[in-house]
Short mmCIF file of C-alpha atoms in Angstrom, two decimals:
data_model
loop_
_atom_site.label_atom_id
_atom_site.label_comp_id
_atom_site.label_asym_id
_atom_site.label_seq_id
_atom_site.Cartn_x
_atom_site.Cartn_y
_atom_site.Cartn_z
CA UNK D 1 12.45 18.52 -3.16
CA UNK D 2 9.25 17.24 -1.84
CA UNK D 3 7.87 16.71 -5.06
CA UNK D 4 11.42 14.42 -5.80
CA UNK D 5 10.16 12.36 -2.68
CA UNK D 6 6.61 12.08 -3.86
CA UNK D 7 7.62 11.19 -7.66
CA UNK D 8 10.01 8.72 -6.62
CA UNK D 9 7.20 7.40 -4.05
CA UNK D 10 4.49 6.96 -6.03
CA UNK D 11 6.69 5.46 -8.76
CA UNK D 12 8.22 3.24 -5.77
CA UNK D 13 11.60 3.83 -7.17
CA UNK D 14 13.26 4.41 -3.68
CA UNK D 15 12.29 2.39 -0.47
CA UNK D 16 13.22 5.18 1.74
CA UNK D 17 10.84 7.55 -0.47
CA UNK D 18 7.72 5.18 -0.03
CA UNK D 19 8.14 4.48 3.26
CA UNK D 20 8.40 8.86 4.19
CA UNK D 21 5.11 9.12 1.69
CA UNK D 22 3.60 6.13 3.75
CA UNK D 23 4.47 7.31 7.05
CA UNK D 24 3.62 10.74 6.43
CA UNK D 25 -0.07 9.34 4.72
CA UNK D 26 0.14 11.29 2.23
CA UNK D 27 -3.50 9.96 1.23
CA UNK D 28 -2.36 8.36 -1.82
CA UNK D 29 -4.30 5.09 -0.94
CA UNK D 30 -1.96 3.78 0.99
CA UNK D 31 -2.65 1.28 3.61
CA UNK D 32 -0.36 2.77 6.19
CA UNK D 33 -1.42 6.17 5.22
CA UNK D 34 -4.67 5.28 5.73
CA UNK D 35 -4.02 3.63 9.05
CA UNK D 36 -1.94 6.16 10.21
CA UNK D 37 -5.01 9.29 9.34
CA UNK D 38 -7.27 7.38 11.47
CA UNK D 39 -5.25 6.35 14.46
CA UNK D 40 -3.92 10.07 14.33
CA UNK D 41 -8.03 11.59 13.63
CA UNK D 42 -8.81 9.60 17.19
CA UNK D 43 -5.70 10.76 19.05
CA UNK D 44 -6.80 14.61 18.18
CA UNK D 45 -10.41 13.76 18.98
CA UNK D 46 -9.40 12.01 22.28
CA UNK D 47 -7.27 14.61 23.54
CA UNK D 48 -9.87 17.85 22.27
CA UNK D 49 -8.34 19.29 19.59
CA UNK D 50 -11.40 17.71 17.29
CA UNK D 51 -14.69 17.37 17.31
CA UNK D 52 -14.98 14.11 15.12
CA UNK D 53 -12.49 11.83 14.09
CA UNK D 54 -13.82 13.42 10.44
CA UNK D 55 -12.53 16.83 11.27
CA UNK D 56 -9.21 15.19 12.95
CA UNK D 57 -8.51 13.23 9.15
CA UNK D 58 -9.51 16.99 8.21
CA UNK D 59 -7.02 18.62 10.19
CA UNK D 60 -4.04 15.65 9.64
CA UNK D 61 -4.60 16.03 5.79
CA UNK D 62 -4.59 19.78 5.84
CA UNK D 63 -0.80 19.39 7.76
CA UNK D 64 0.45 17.04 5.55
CA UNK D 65 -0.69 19.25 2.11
CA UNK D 66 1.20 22.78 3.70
CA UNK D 67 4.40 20.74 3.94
CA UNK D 68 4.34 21.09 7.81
CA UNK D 69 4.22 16.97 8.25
CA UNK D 70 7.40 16.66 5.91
CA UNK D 71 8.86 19.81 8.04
CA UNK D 72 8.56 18.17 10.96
CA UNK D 73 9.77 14.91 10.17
CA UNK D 74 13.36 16.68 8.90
CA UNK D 75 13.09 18.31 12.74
CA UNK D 76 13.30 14.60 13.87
CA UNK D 77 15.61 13.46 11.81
CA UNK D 78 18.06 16.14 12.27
CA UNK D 79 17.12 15.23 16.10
CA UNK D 80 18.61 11.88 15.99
CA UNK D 81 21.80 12.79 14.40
CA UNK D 82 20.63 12.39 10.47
CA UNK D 83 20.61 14.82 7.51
CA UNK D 84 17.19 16.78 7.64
CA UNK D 85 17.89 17.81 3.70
CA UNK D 86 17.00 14.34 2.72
CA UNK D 87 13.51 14.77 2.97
CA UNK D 88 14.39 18.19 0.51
CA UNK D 89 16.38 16.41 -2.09
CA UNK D 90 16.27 12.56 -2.32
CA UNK D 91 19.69 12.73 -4.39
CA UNK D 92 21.16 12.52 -0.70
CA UNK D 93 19.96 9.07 0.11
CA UNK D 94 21.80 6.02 -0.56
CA UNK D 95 21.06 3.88 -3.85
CA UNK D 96 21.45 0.44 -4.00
CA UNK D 97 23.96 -1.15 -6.91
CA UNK D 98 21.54 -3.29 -8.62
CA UNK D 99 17.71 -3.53 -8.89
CA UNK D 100 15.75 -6.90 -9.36
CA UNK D 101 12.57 -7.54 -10.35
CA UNK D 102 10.36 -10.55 -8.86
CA UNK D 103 7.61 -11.40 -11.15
CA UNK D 104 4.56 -13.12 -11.25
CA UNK D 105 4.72 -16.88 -12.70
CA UNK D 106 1.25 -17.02 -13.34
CA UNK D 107 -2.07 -14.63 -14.02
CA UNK D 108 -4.55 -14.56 -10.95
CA UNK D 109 -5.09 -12.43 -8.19
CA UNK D 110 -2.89 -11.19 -5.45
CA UNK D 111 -4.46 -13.37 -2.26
CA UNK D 112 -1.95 -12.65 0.52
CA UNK D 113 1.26 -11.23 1.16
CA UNK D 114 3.54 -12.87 4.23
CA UNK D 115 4.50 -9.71 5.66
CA UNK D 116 6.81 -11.00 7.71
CA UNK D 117 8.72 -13.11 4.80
CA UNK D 118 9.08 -9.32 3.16
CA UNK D 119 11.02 -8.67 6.12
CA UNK D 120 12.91 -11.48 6.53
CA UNK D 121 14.00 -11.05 2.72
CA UNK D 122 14.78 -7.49 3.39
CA UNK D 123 17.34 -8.82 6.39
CA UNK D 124 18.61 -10.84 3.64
CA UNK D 125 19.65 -8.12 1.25
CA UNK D 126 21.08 -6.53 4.83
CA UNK D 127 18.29 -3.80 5.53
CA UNK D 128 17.67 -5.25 8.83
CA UNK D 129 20.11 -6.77 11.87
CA UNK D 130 20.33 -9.56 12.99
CA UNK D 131 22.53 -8.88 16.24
CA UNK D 132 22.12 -5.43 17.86
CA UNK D 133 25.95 -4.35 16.58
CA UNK D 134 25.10 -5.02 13.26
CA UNK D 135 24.98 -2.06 10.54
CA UNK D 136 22.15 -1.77 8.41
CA UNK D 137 22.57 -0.95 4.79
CA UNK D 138 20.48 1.93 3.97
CA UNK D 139 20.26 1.68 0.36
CA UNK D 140 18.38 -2.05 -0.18
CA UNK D 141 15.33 -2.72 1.07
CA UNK D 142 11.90 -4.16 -0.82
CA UNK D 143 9.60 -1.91 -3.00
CA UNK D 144 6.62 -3.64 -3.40
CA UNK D 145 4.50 -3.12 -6.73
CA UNK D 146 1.41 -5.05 -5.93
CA UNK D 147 -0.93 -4.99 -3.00
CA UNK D 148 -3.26 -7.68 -1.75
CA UNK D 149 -6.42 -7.93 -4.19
CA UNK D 150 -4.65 -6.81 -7.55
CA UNK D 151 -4.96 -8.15 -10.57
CA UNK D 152 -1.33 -9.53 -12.10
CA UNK D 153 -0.34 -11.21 -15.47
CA UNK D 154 2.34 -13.74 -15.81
CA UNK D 155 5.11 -11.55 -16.13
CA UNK D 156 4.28 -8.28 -13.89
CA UNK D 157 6.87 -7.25 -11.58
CA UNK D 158 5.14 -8.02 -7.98
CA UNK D 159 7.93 -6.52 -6.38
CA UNK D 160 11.64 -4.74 -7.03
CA UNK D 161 14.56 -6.03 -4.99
CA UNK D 162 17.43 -3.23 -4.24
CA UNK D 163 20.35 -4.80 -3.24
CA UNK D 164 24.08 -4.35 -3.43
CA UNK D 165 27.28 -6.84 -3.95
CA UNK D 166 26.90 -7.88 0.10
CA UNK D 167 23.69 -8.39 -0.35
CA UNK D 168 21.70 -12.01 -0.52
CA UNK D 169 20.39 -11.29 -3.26
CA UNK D 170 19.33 -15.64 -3.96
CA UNK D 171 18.05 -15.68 -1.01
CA UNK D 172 15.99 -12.61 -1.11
CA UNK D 173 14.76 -13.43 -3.98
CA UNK D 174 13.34 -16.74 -3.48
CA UNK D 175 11.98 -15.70 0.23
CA UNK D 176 10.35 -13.15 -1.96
CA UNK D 177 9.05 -15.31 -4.40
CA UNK D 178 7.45 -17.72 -2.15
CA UNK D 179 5.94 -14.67 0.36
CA UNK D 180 3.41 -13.57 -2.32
CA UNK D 181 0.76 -16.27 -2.88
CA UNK D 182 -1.47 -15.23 -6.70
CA UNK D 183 -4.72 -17.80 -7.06
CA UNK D 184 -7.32 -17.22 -9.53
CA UNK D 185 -9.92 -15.34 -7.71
CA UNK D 186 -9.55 -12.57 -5.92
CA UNK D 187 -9.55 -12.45 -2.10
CA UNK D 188 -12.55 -10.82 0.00
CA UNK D 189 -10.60 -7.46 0.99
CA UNK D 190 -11.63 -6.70 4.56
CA UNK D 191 -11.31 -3.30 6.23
CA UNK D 192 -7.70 -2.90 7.75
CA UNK D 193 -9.36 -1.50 11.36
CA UNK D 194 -12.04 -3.67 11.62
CA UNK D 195 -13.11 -2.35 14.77
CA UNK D 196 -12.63 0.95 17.28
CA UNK D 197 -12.72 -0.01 21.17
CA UNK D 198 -13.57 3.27 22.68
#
């Protein structure tokens, strides 16, 4: 149900769950959600269909609360070949074998996060390809726990690693654990669209 794929979201239990509450900015803070309302609020205003980029984030949030932005993503889905009734009952995705936490070594401050290093660790576990031909494996991927700018004790789980047996899990994990830098103050947090070139 769509409440299955929000719990599990929110919770970051399931990458695939995240990433459809993410893409689908369901206004839960999210950076890419947040991203996402804007660059979608000055599409609508651009082509018309609203006045201010205000009423556009107005309109975008009002889709995604009836259920008609989770609709239409099963219409693409079930485009492409895939299972629309994933996005109804998360049971149907894939689950990786084993789960892995990453934790902090010290108390401090997230400072930055090497997105790319996420990535590469997620190639590792085999979420990505590395030749065109290559299969990925839908079930392991990176849920991350922390953003840039929280708080952590020794100890917290920064991130959860969902991998199975094929998986490089070592590897992974130690990309992982060297892609999150924690120092003792906290990082000046600047505004993700900095600017609007109209």
């Amino acid at each position: 149900t769509t409440q299955e794929i929000v719990e599990r979201g929110l919770h970051r239990l399931c990458p695939v769950c995240e990433e459809t509450l993410e893409a689908f900015c369901e206004m839960l803070g999210t950076v890419a959600g947040n991203v996402a309302l804007t660059l979608g609020a000055h599409i609508l205003r651009n082509a018309g269909a609203a006045q201010t980029i205000e009423q556009g984030i107005k309109m975008l949030d009002a889709k995604i609360a009836s259920g008609e932005g989770l609709k239409k993503f099963a219409e693409m889905i079930a485009a492409q070949g895939g299972d629309p009734q994933v996005c109804y009952d998360t049971s149907l995705l894939p689950k990786a074998k084993t789960l892995i936490d990453v934790k902090a070594d010290r108390d401090g401050y997230i400072y930055s996060i090497a997105a790319s290093e996420i990535g590469n660790a997620a190639k590792l576990l085999g979420a990505g390809r590395e030749h065109k031909t290559d299969v990925p494996d839908l079930a392991v991927g990176v849920v991350m726990k922390k953003r840039i700018g929280d708080a952590v004790k020794r100890g917290d789980v920064l991130c959860t690693i969902h991998a199975n047996p094929a998986s490089d899990r070592i590897g992974a994990y130690n990309t992982l654990q060297k892609s999150i830098c924690i120092q003792p103050e906290k990082p000046e947090l600047k505004p993700l669209i900095q600017a609007v070139i109209e």
